[in-house]
Every structure is written in C-alpha cells, then in structure tokens.
Amino acid sequence: MSGTPRTPSTPPARPRRRGHARGHARGHARMLVLLWLTVTVVAGGGPEGAVQFLAVGDWGGVPDPPFATPREVATAVAMGRAATELGADFVLSLGDNFYYEGVRDEWDPRFEETFERVFTAPGLQELPWFLLAGNHDHAGNVTAQLAYSHHSPRWHFPHYYYSLRLSLPGTNTSARLLVLDTVLLCGGGDDFGTEGGAPRGPRDAAAAAAQLTWLRGRLAAARHDRYVLVAGHYPVWSVAEHGPTACLVQLLRPLLRRHRVTAYLCGHDHNLQFLAEGGVGYVVSGAGNFMEGSQHHGGAVPPGSLRFFFGPPSSPGGFAHLRLDAHAATVTFLEATGRVLYRVALPPRDL
C-alpha cells in the first residue's frame, strides 16, 4: 500500500481575486521558486517500491444541481478502489476541473459540490491532487483555483505550470513530471462549438513564449531522470472528436522526441487512448465526466500510432493508473467498473 507524499515545502502564493493578467505577472515572479517544487514519496509494496498515481481528466461535473454527473461519481468510486488495491501516492488532474465556465472565485461552492463531496472514497481521502487548467477552467477564474490550494489540504495547484520531482523508492533515481498550461500556450476554444473548439492562438504571446522557454530548461535539467512525464490538457495526438492539436504538434512534439520523454498525458477528448510515436507514449485520459466514441480524426495521426481506444457512450467512465519503478513505467487504463481495459509498459529512458 503506498504512502502519502509529503506536501511541497514551498507554499503556493497568497489567495487573490485579481484578473488573469495580474495573476500571470505575479506567477512569473514566483517561477524560480517553483522550478524546484518537489514531492517526496514514501511508497511500499515491493522490494524496490514505486511511485504510483491516478490520472483523470475532464471530470468537472455540470453547473446545475446536483452538479456531479453519474459518470463522475462512478469514476470517483472506482478511483478510490484502484488507489486501495493497486496503490497510489497522488492524483493528477488533467484539466476541465469545472464545467462549463470554471469557477468565479476561491469560495465558489463548486469546489465543494464537484470535488470535495464527490471524491470521498477512503482510498482517496488522504491523497493530494496536483492540478492543471483546461479550456473550460480558463472560461472562468483560474487564479481562484490556484488560491483554493489554501482552502483544501488535498488541492495542490501552485502555478499555471510547474515541475514535480518524484523519488523512486529504494533506488538512487528519480522521475520528473512537468505540468503545463496548454491553454496559455496555444489559446482557448469552445470545444462544444461548431468548429470543434480548435485553439485560436495564445492571448498573451509573451507568456506563451515564457512557458515554452521554461519547459525547454526543465527538460534539459531532467536529462538524468529515469522517467520524464509531461502533462497538459490538450492532446498532441488524438483520433477522437478534437483530434491532434496543431500548436502542440508544432511546438511540443519536437521537444518530447528530442528529450526522450517517456509519455505525454492529457485529457480534452472524452475517452481513453494510447498512442506511440517517435519513442514517446501518448496517454489520453479524458473520461471522468463524459464519454464520446468518435474516431473522426483517425486519419490525422501517424500511421500505426494508435494502440488503444475506448469511448463507448454506455460506459460509466474511466481513468489511468501509472506505476513508475526501476524497471518500467506501466500505464493501466481502467473503466469505472474496475475492469482493466489496456496495459502498456514503457521502458526507462536510455541515459
């Protein structure tokens, strides 16, 4: 049974209600501190131990009572069961934490109605969540989600983008998880619109460039880590309704390949997918609240890259479980029924 990681020693910024532009400026001022944000994991279960976590995206309920959908509730129950049976040290949220227009402020009742009252299973109660923002979060107040880190011991959202260092128990090696804000990088979009919600370009080109510079620096600094994971809301590759994100194919894909990143994790498309291309695994885990079976963009991904797809509208939802140990990074896709749908083991980076 995995233990609980100690919370980062660097506290998040003070709560604030200021608008996005002011929040961006203050956030960049804190960047040097956040570069070294570290999670120390106390894990067990095997002779060498492992870092384990759950990855779920697009779980954010609906804005009308009872706020949580049956699929979100079923997914939350199954996540609790997986955390107990398989082991988990934290939860990684892949964005769209609150449908359809995020939250208003850090006291918004949606935090309670869509998060605190839903993810109540015993296996989840002590686990920290590390979060990033999706396009629906950016339709509201993302700085309020950052500030909510002061209101809940489980909610860890220190900055729009940040780095986590994960120590692999029983070894002298580590893994790196780089959490991005792909909406700041590529722009927003209405993914329920008639054009599929393709990102329209960043609102602040300088802030987008700063994030990309930060990412390049963090990837270079992670050259000795056994595994490097990158997470964002928009997919690089996806066969589903939204398909590949052209901005990320252009800007992010070359970096993932050049730095031998183990996997890129995302949501946005409301299903479960695994693709492999250029030595990088692509994990889509966006089935926490809606489920869509479209493979409309099957011809838009590299030939042979799609290895797994699951999106039947009748399904009660799903998520991914990741285990990082000395030998492999194992990704397991689970339906909210508890059924294992697909499992793949990704090798350590060739250092």
PDB file of C-alpha atoms in Angstrom, residues 26-267:
ATOM      1  CA  ARG A  26       2.823  37.613 -10.132  1.00  0.00           C
ATOM      2  CA  GLY A  27       3.070  33.976 -11.118  1.00  0.00           C
ATOM      3  CA  HIS A  28       6.147  34.592 -13.259  1.00  0.00           C
ATOM      4  CA  ALA A  29       7.772  36.374 -10.318  1.00  0.00           C
ATOM      5  CA  ARG A  30       7.468  33.134  -8.325  1.00  0.00           C
ATOM      6  CA  MET A  31       8.861  30.966 -11.099  1.00  0.00           C
ATOM      7  CA  LEU A  32      12.354  30.472  -9.709  1.00  0.00           C
ATOM      8  CA  VAL A  33      10.913  29.048  -6.513  1.00  0.00           C
ATOM      9  CA  LEU A  34       8.534  26.724  -8.313  1.00  0.00           C
ATOM     10  CA  LEU A  35      11.234  25.260 -10.518  1.00  0.00           C
ATOM     11  CA  TRP A  36      12.286  23.124  -7.584  1.00  0.00           C
ATOM     12  CA  LEU A  37       8.856  22.174  -6.269  1.00  0.00           C
ATOM     13  CA  THR A  38       9.375  18.618  -5.017  1.00  0.00           C
ATOM     14  CA  VAL A  39       7.142  15.793  -3.913  1.00  0.00           C
ATOM     15  CA  THR A  40       8.864  13.236  -1.707  1.00  0.00           C
ATOM     16  CA  VAL A  41       7.022   9.941  -1.983  1.00  0.00           C
ATOM     17  CA  VAL A  42       7.044   7.340   0.770  1.00  0.00           C
ATOM     18  CA  ALA A  43       5.969   4.203  -1.089  1.00  0.00           C
ATOM     19  CA  GLY A  44       5.997   0.491  -0.485  1.00  0.00           C
ATOM     20  CA  GLY A  45       4.543  -2.692  -1.892  1.00  0.00           C
ATOM     21  CA  GLY A  46       7.613  -4.270  -3.481  1.00  0.00           C
ATOM     22  CA  PRO A  47      11.286  -4.803  -2.773  1.00  0.00           C
ATOM     23  CA  GLU A  48      12.150  -1.603  -4.605  1.00  0.00           C
ATOM     24  CA  GLY A  49       8.858   0.246  -4.306  1.00  0.00           C
ATOM     25  CA  ALA A  50       7.333   2.546  -6.868  1.00  0.00           C
ATOM     26  CA  VAL A  51       5.746   5.911  -7.425  1.00  0.00           C
ATOM     27  CA  GLN A  52       2.110   5.387  -8.365  1.00  0.00           C
ATOM     28  CA  PHE A  53      -0.652   7.812  -9.277  1.00  0.00           C
ATOM     29  CA  LEU A  54      -4.046   8.118 -10.913  1.00  0.00           C
ATOM     30  CA  ALA A  55      -4.554  10.376 -13.946  1.00  0.00           C
ATOM     31  CA  VAL A  56      -8.045  11.636 -14.749  1.00  0.00           C
ATOM     32  CA  GLY A  57      -9.245  14.490 -16.928  1.00  0.00           C
ATOM     33  CA  ASP A  58     -12.465  16.285 -17.795  1.00  0.00           C
ATOM     34  CA  TRP A  59     -14.165  15.235 -14.554  1.00  0.00           C
ATOM     35  CA  GLY A  60     -15.728  18.608 -13.731  1.00  0.00           C
ATOM     36  CA  GLY A  61     -19.449  17.894 -13.326  1.00  0.00           C
ATOM     37  CA  VAL A  62     -22.065  20.335 -14.613  1.00  0.00           C
ATOM     38  CA  PRO A  63     -23.171  23.804 -13.423  1.00  0.00           C
ATOM     39  CA  ASP A  64     -26.689  22.715 -12.395  1.00  0.00           C
ATOM     40  CA  PRO A  65     -27.854  20.621  -9.406  1.00  0.00           C
ATOM     41  CA  PRO A  66     -26.825  18.017  -8.421  1.00  0.00           C
ATOM     42  CA  PHE A  67     -23.600  19.285 -10.104  1.00  0.00           C
ATOM     43  CA  ALA A  68     -21.854  15.884 -10.159  1.00  0.00           C
ATOM     44  CA  THR A  69     -22.844  13.568 -13.011  1.00  0.00           C
ATOM     45  CA  PRO A  70     -23.418   9.827 -12.514  1.00  0.00           C
ATOM     46  CA  ARG A  71     -20.314   9.157 -14.595  1.00  0.00           C
ATOM     47  CA  GLU A  72     -18.166  11.445 -12.399  1.00  0.00           C
ATOM     48  CA  VAL A  73     -19.481   9.720  -9.270  1.00  0.00           C
ATOM     49  CA  ALA A  74     -18.838   6.250 -10.696  1.00  0.00           C
ATOM     50  CA  THR A  75     -15.331   7.247 -11.757  1.00  0.00           C
ATOM     51  CA  ALA A  76     -14.606   8.669  -8.299  1.00  0.00           C
ATOM     52  CA  VAL A  77     -15.690   5.425  -6.620  1.00  0.00           C
ATOM     53  CA  ALA A  78     -13.547   3.357  -8.979  1.00  0.00           C
ATOM     54  CA  MET A  79     -10.565   5.649  -8.438  1.00  0.00           C
ATOM     55  CA  GLY A  80     -10.854   5.081  -4.705  1.00  0.00           C
ATOM     56  CA  ARG A  81     -10.936   1.349  -5.218  1.00  0.00           C
ATOM     57  CA  ALA A  82      -7.910   1.464  -7.543  1.00  0.00           C
ATOM     58  CA  ALA A  83      -5.961   3.615  -5.084  1.00  0.00           C
ATOM     59  CA  THR A  84      -6.562   0.995  -2.384  1.00  0.00           C
ATOM     60  CA  GLU A  85      -5.993  -2.127  -4.476  1.00  0.00           C
ATOM     61  CA  LEU A  86      -3.251  -1.015  -6.864  1.00  0.00           C
ATOM     62  CA  GLY A  87      -1.694   1.741  -4.761  1.00  0.00           C
ATOM     63  CA  ALA A  88      -1.498   5.475  -5.365  1.00  0.00           C
ATOM     64  CA  ASP A  89       0.527   8.321  -3.936  1.00  0.00           C
ATOM     65  CA  PHE A  90      -1.364  11.189  -5.583  1.00  0.00           C
ATOM     66  CA  VAL A  91      -3.906  12.098  -8.251  1.00  0.00           C
ATOM     67  CA  LEU A  92      -3.016  14.058 -11.381  1.00  0.00           C
ATOM     68  CA  SER A  93      -5.927  16.063 -12.765  1.00  0.00           C
ATOM     69  CA  LEU A  94      -5.655  16.751 -16.492  1.00  0.00           C
ATOM     70  CA  GLY A  95      -7.939  19.783 -16.639  1.00  0.00           C
ATOM     71  CA  ASP A  96     -11.543  20.821 -17.187  1.00  0.00           C
ATOM     72  CA  ASN A  97     -11.989  20.612 -13.442  1.00  0.00           C
ATOM     73  CA  PHE A  98     -15.266  22.569 -13.583  1.00  0.00           C
ATOM     74  CA  TYR A  99     -17.764  22.606 -16.442  1.00  0.00           C
ATOM     75  CA  TYR A 100     -18.683  24.723 -18.271  1.00  0.00           C
ATOM     76  CA  GLU A 101     -17.172  28.029 -17.178  1.00  0.00           C
ATOM     77  CA  GLY A 102     -14.780  27.193 -14.366  1.00  0.00           C
ATOM     78  CA  VAL A 103     -15.273  28.892 -11.003  1.00  0.00           C
ATOM     79  CA  ARG A 104     -15.924  32.509 -10.037  1.00  0.00           C
ATOM     80  CA  ASP A 105     -13.653  32.837  -7.015  1.00  0.00           C
ATOM     81  CA  GLU A 106     -11.874  30.724  -4.422  1.00  0.00           C
ATOM     82  CA  TRP A 107     -15.084  30.438  -2.359  1.00  0.00           C
ATOM     83  CA  ASP A 108     -17.188  29.175  -5.242  1.00  0.00           C
ATOM     84  CA  PRO A 109     -19.472  26.359  -3.972  1.00  0.00           C
ATOM     85  CA  ARG A 110     -18.480  24.278  -6.992  1.00  0.00           C
ATOM     86  CA  PHE A 111     -15.279  23.289  -5.169  1.00  0.00           C
ATOM     87  CA  GLU A 112     -17.416  21.576  -2.552  1.00  0.00           C
ATOM     88  CA  GLU A 113     -20.149  20.266  -4.855  1.00  0.00           C
ATOM     89  CA  THR A 114     -17.993  18.956  -7.692  1.00  0.00           C
ATOM     90  CA  PHE A 115     -14.780  17.988  -5.871  1.00  0.00           C
ATOM     91  CA  GLU A 116     -14.889  17.619  -2.088  1.00  0.00           C
ATOM     92  CA  ARG A 117     -18.259  15.807  -1.897  1.00  0.00           C
ATOM     93  CA  VAL A 118     -17.568  13.508  -4.837  1.00  0.00           C
ATOM     94  CA  PHE A 119     -14.057  12.122  -4.338  1.00  0.00           C
ATOM     95  CA  THR A 120     -14.792  10.782  -0.872  1.00  0.00           C
ATOM     96  CA  ALA A 121     -13.754   7.123  -1.165  1.00  0.00           C
ATOM     97  CA  PRO A 122     -11.444   6.012   1.659  1.00  0.00           C
ATOM     98  CA  GLY A 123      -8.617   5.383  -0.808  1.00  0.00           C
ATOM     99  CA  LEU A 124      -8.763   8.997  -1.995  1.00  0.00           C
ATOM    100  CA  GLN A 125      -9.272  10.922   1.231  1.00  0.00           C
ATOM    101  CA  GLU A 126      -5.596  11.254   2.089  1.00  0.00           C
ATOM    102  CA  LEU A 127      -4.224  11.663  -1.430  1.00  0.00           C
ATOM    103  CA  PRO A 128      -3.056  15.056  -2.682  1.00  0.00           C
ATOM    104  CA  TRP A 129      -4.290  16.194  -6.076  1.00  0.00           C
ATOM    105  CA  PHE A 130      -1.988  18.034  -8.473  1.00  0.00           C
ATOM    106  CA  LEU A 131      -3.956  20.040 -10.984  1.00  0.00           C
ATOM    107  CA  LEU A 132      -3.705  21.890 -14.273  1.00  0.00           C
ATOM    108  CA  ALA A 133      -6.233  24.045 -16.100  1.00  0.00           C
ATOM    109  CA  GLY A 134      -8.269  23.137 -19.165  1.00  0.00           C
ATOM    110  CA  ASN A 135     -10.104  25.379 -21.583  1.00  0.00           C
ATOM    111  CA  HIS A 136     -13.301  25.280 -19.505  1.00  0.00           C
ATOM    112  CA  ASP A 137     -11.327  26.325 -16.429  1.00  0.00           C
ATOM    113  CA  HIS A 138      -9.958  29.270 -18.381  1.00  0.00           C
ATOM    114  CA  ALA A 139     -13.530  30.279 -19.207  1.00  0.00           C
ATOM    115  CA  GLY A 140     -13.709  31.177 -15.505  1.00  0.00           C
ATOM    116  CA  ASN A 141     -11.133  32.268 -12.940  1.00  0.00           C
ATOM    117  CA  VAL A 142      -8.024  30.072 -12.887  1.00  0.00           C
ATOM    118  CA  THR A 143      -6.338  32.222 -10.230  1.00  0.00           C
ATOM    119  CA  ALA A 144      -9.219  31.200  -7.936  1.00  0.00           C
ATOM    120  CA  GLN A 145      -8.300  27.561  -8.499  1.00  0.00           C
ATOM    121  CA  LEU A 146      -4.711  28.385  -7.581  1.00  0.00           C
ATOM    122  CA  ALA A 147      -5.912  30.134  -4.430  1.00  0.00           C
ATOM    123  CA  TYR A 148      -8.109  27.198  -3.423  1.00  0.00           C
ATOM    124  CA  SER A 149      -4.864  25.414  -2.536  1.00  0.00           C
ATOM    125  CA  HIS A 150      -5.158  27.339   0.772  1.00  0.00           C
ATOM    126  CA  HIS A 151      -8.648  26.004   1.444  1.00  0.00           C
ATOM    127  CA  SER A 152      -8.186  22.277   0.910  1.00  0.00           C
ATOM    128  CA  PRO A 153      -5.333  20.035   2.081  1.00  0.00           C
ATOM    129  CA  ARG A 154      -5.878  17.828  -0.967  1.00  0.00           C
ATOM    130  CA  TRP A 155      -5.811  20.530  -3.655  1.00  0.00           C
ATOM    131  CA  HIS A 156      -2.310  21.419  -4.901  1.00  0.00           C
ATOM    132  CA  PHE A 157      -2.286  23.916  -7.755  1.00  0.00           C
ATOM    133  CA  PRO A 158       0.792  26.089  -7.148  1.00  0.00           C
ATOM    134  CA  HIS A 159       1.107  27.766 -10.539  1.00  0.00           C
ATOM    135  CA  TYR A 160      -0.230  27.619 -14.095  1.00  0.00           C
ATOM    136  CA  TYR A 161       2.709  25.341 -14.925  1.00  0.00           C
ATOM    137  CA  TYR A 162       5.210  23.685 -12.599  1.00  0.00           C
ATOM    138  CA  SER A 163       7.647  20.835 -12.080  1.00  0.00           C
ATOM    139  CA  LEU A 164       7.421  17.877  -9.715  1.00  0.00           C
ATOM    140  CA  ARG A 165      10.379  15.661  -8.876  1.00  0.00           C
ATOM    141  CA  LEU A 166       9.431  12.135  -7.826  1.00  0.00           C
ATOM    142  CA  SER A 167      11.951   9.984  -5.975  1.00  0.00           C
ATOM    143  CA  LEU A 168      11.752   6.296  -6.861  1.00  0.00           C
ATOM    144  CA  PRO A 169      11.836   4.458  -3.510  1.00  0.00           C
ATOM    145  CA  GLY A 170      14.679   2.043  -2.917  1.00  0.00           C
ATOM    146  CA  THR A 171      16.738   3.447  -5.778  1.00  0.00           C
ATOM    147  CA  ASN A 172      19.067   6.350  -6.365  1.00  0.00           C
ATOM    148  CA  THR A 173      16.970   7.504  -9.315  1.00  0.00           C
ATOM    149  CA  SER A 174      14.126   9.918  -9.817  1.00  0.00           C
ATOM    150  CA  ALA A 175      11.364  10.827 -12.235  1.00  0.00           C
ATOM    151  CA  ARG A 176      10.178  14.212 -13.386  1.00  0.00           C
ATOM    152  CA  LEU A 177       6.607  15.338 -14.009  1.00  0.00           C
ATOM    153  CA  LEU A 178       6.258  18.639 -15.868  1.00  0.00           C
ATOM    154  CA  VAL A 179       2.768  20.120 -15.675  1.00  0.00           C
ATOM    155  CA  LEU A 180       1.801  22.553 -18.453  1.00  0.00           C
ATOM    156  CA  ASP A 181      -0.957  25.023 -19.199  1.00  0.00           C
ATOM    157  CA  THR A 182      -1.672  24.275 -22.841  1.00  0.00           C
ATOM    158  CA  VAL A 183      -4.409  26.930 -22.966  1.00  0.00           C
ATOM    159  CA  LEU A 184      -1.886  29.659 -22.149  1.00  0.00           C
ATOM    160  CA  LEU A 185       0.462  28.064 -24.655  1.00  0.00           C
ATOM    161  CA  CYS A 186      -1.971  27.573 -27.552  1.00  0.00           C
ATOM    162  CA  GLY A 187      -5.108  29.561 -26.781  1.00  0.00           C
ATOM    163  CA  GLY A 188      -8.647  28.761 -25.771  1.00  0.00           C
ATOM    164  CA  GLY A 189     -11.516  27.286 -27.699  1.00  0.00           C
ATOM    165  CA  ASP A 190     -15.129  26.268 -27.235  1.00  0.00           C
ATOM    166  CA  ASP A 191     -14.954  22.515 -27.606  1.00  0.00           C
ATOM    167  CA  PHE A 192     -18.743  22.321 -27.803  1.00  0.00           C
ATOM    168  CA  GLY A 193     -18.755  24.768 -30.730  1.00  0.00           C
ATOM    169  CA  THR A 194     -19.416  24.006 -34.364  1.00  0.00           C
ATOM    170  CA  GLU A 195     -15.725  24.048 -35.323  1.00  0.00           C
ATOM    171  CA  GLY A 196     -14.611  21.596 -32.685  1.00  0.00           C
ATOM    172  CA  GLY A 197     -13.004  24.235 -30.499  1.00  0.00           C
ATOM    173  CA  ALA A 198      -9.531  24.315 -32.060  1.00  0.00           C
ATOM    174  CA  PRO A 199      -7.277  26.649 -30.043  1.00  0.00           C
ATOM    175  CA  ARG A 200      -7.147  30.068 -31.636  1.00  0.00           C
ATOM    176  CA  GLY A 201      -3.642  31.066 -30.569  1.00  0.00           C
ATOM    177  CA  PRO A 202      -2.392  32.399 -27.214  1.00  0.00           C
ATOM    178  CA  ARG A 203      -3.962  35.552 -25.802  1.00  0.00           C
ATOM    179  CA  ASP A 204      -0.543  36.581 -24.482  1.00  0.00           C
ATOM    180  CA  ALA A 205       2.261  35.652 -26.882  1.00  0.00           C
ATOM    181  CA  ALA A 206       4.975  36.694 -24.418  1.00  0.00           C
ATOM    182  CA  ALA A 207       3.533  34.489 -21.665  1.00  0.00           C
ATOM    183  CA  ALA A 208       3.299  31.564 -24.095  1.00  0.00           C
ATOM    184  CA  ALA A 209       6.933  32.059 -25.105  1.00  0.00           C
ATOM    185  CA  ALA A 210       7.975  32.224 -21.440  1.00  0.00           C
ATOM    186  CA  GLN A 211       6.279  28.902 -20.720  1.00  0.00           C
ATOM    187  CA  LEU A 212       7.994  27.286 -23.686  1.00  0.00           C
ATOM    188  CA  THR A 213      11.379  28.619 -22.537  1.00  0.00           C
ATOM    189  CA  TRP A 214      10.681  27.274 -19.047  1.00  0.00           C
ATOM    190  CA  LEU A 215       9.779  23.871 -20.488  1.00  0.00           C
ATOM    191  CA  ARG A 216      12.969  23.675 -22.535  1.00  0.00           C
ATOM    192  CA  GLY A 217      15.000  24.443 -19.423  1.00  0.00           C
ATOM    193  CA  ARG A 218      13.199  21.854 -17.303  1.00  0.00           C
ATOM    194  CA  LEU A 219      13.572  19.153 -19.943  1.00  0.00           C
ATOM    195  CA  ALA A 220      17.289  19.856 -20.203  1.00  0.00           C
ATOM    196  CA  ALA A 221      17.627  19.720 -16.411  1.00  0.00           C
ATOM    197  CA  ALA A 222      15.831  16.359 -16.330  1.00  0.00           C
ATOM    198  CA  ARG A 223      18.393  14.623 -18.518  1.00  0.00           C
ATOM    199  CA  HIS A 224      19.409  12.251 -15.692  1.00  0.00           C
ATOM    200  CA  ASP A 225      15.882  11.324 -14.589  1.00  0.00           C
ATOM    201  CA  ARG A 226      14.852   7.754 -15.298  1.00  0.00           C
ATOM    202  CA  TYR A 227      11.417   8.822 -16.492  1.00  0.00           C
ATOM    203  CA  VAL A 228      10.142  12.182 -17.692  1.00  0.00           C
ATOM    204  CA  LEU A 229       6.406  12.750 -17.985  1.00  0.00           C
ATOM    205  CA  VAL A 230       4.770  15.862 -19.397  1.00  0.00           C
ATOM    206  CA  ALA A 231       1.115  16.658 -18.754  1.00  0.00           C
ATOM    207  CA  GLY A 232      -1.264  19.154 -20.338  1.00  0.00           C
ATOM    208  CA  HIS A 233      -4.934  19.459 -21.179  1.00  0.00           C
ATOM    209  CA  TYR A 234      -4.873  19.482 -24.982  1.00  0.00           C
ATOM    210  CA  PRO A 235      -3.690  16.330 -26.775  1.00  0.00           C
ATOM    211  CA  VAL A 236      -0.722  16.236 -29.094  1.00  0.00           C
ATOM    212  CA  TRP A 237      -2.125  13.196 -30.893  1.00  0.00           C
ATOM    213  CA  SER A 238      -5.748  12.026 -30.703  1.00  0.00           C
ATOM    214  CA  VAL A 239      -8.052  10.215 -33.097  1.00  0.00           C
ATOM    215  CA  ALA A 240     -11.192  11.487 -31.419  1.00  0.00           C
ATOM    216  CA  GLU A 241     -13.502  14.489 -31.799  1.00  0.00           C
ATOM    217  CA  HIS A 242     -10.902  17.235 -31.282  1.00  0.00           C
ATOM    218  CA  GLY A 243      -8.049  15.368 -32.905  1.00  0.00           C
ATOM    219  CA  PRO A 244      -4.406  16.489 -32.819  1.00  0.00           C
ATOM    220  CA  THR A 245      -3.646  19.979 -31.522  1.00  0.00           C
ATOM    221  CA  ALA A 246      -1.710  21.673 -34.333  1.00  0.00           C
ATOM    222  CA  CYS A 247       0.011  24.085 -31.937  1.00  0.00           C
ATOM    223  CA  LEU A 248       1.359  21.219 -29.815  1.00  0.00           C
ATOM    224  CA  VAL A 249       2.353  19.122 -32.818  1.00  0.00           C
ATOM    225  CA  GLN A 250       4.448  22.083 -33.920  1.00  0.00           C
ATOM    226  CA  LEU A 251       5.843  23.299 -30.580  1.00  0.00           C
ATOM    227  CA  LEU A 252       5.756  20.386 -28.142  1.00  0.00           C
ATOM    228  CA  ARG A 253       6.174  17.197 -30.177  1.00  0.00           C
ATOM    229  CA  PRO A 254       9.778  18.010 -31.265  1.00  0.00           C
ATOM    230  CA  LEU A 255      10.751  18.679 -27.630  1.00  0.00           C
ATOM    231  CA  LEU A 256       9.206  15.423 -26.421  1.00  0.00           C
ATOM    232  CA  ARG A 257      11.155  13.473 -29.014  1.00  0.00           C
ATOM    233  CA  ARG A 258      14.426  15.352 -28.608  1.00  0.00           C
ATOM    234  CA  HIS A 259      14.473  14.917 -24.826  1.00  0.00           C
ATOM    235  CA  ARG A 260      13.296  11.285 -24.929  1.00  0.00           C
ATOM    236  CA  VAL A 261      10.218  11.999 -22.834  1.00  0.00           C
ATOM    237  CA  THR A 262       8.580   8.818 -21.581  1.00  0.00           C
ATOM    238  CA  ALA A 263       4.968   9.909 -22.030  1.00  0.00           C
ATOM    239  CA  TYR A 264       2.686  12.872 -22.546  1.00  0.00           C
ATOM    240  CA  LEU A 265      -0.589  12.787 -20.590  1.00  0.00           C
ATOM    241  CA  CYS A 266      -3.691  14.797 -21.473  1.00  0.00           C
ATOM    242  CA  GLY A 267      -7.459  14.971 -21.490  1.00  0.00           C
TER     243      GLY A 267
END
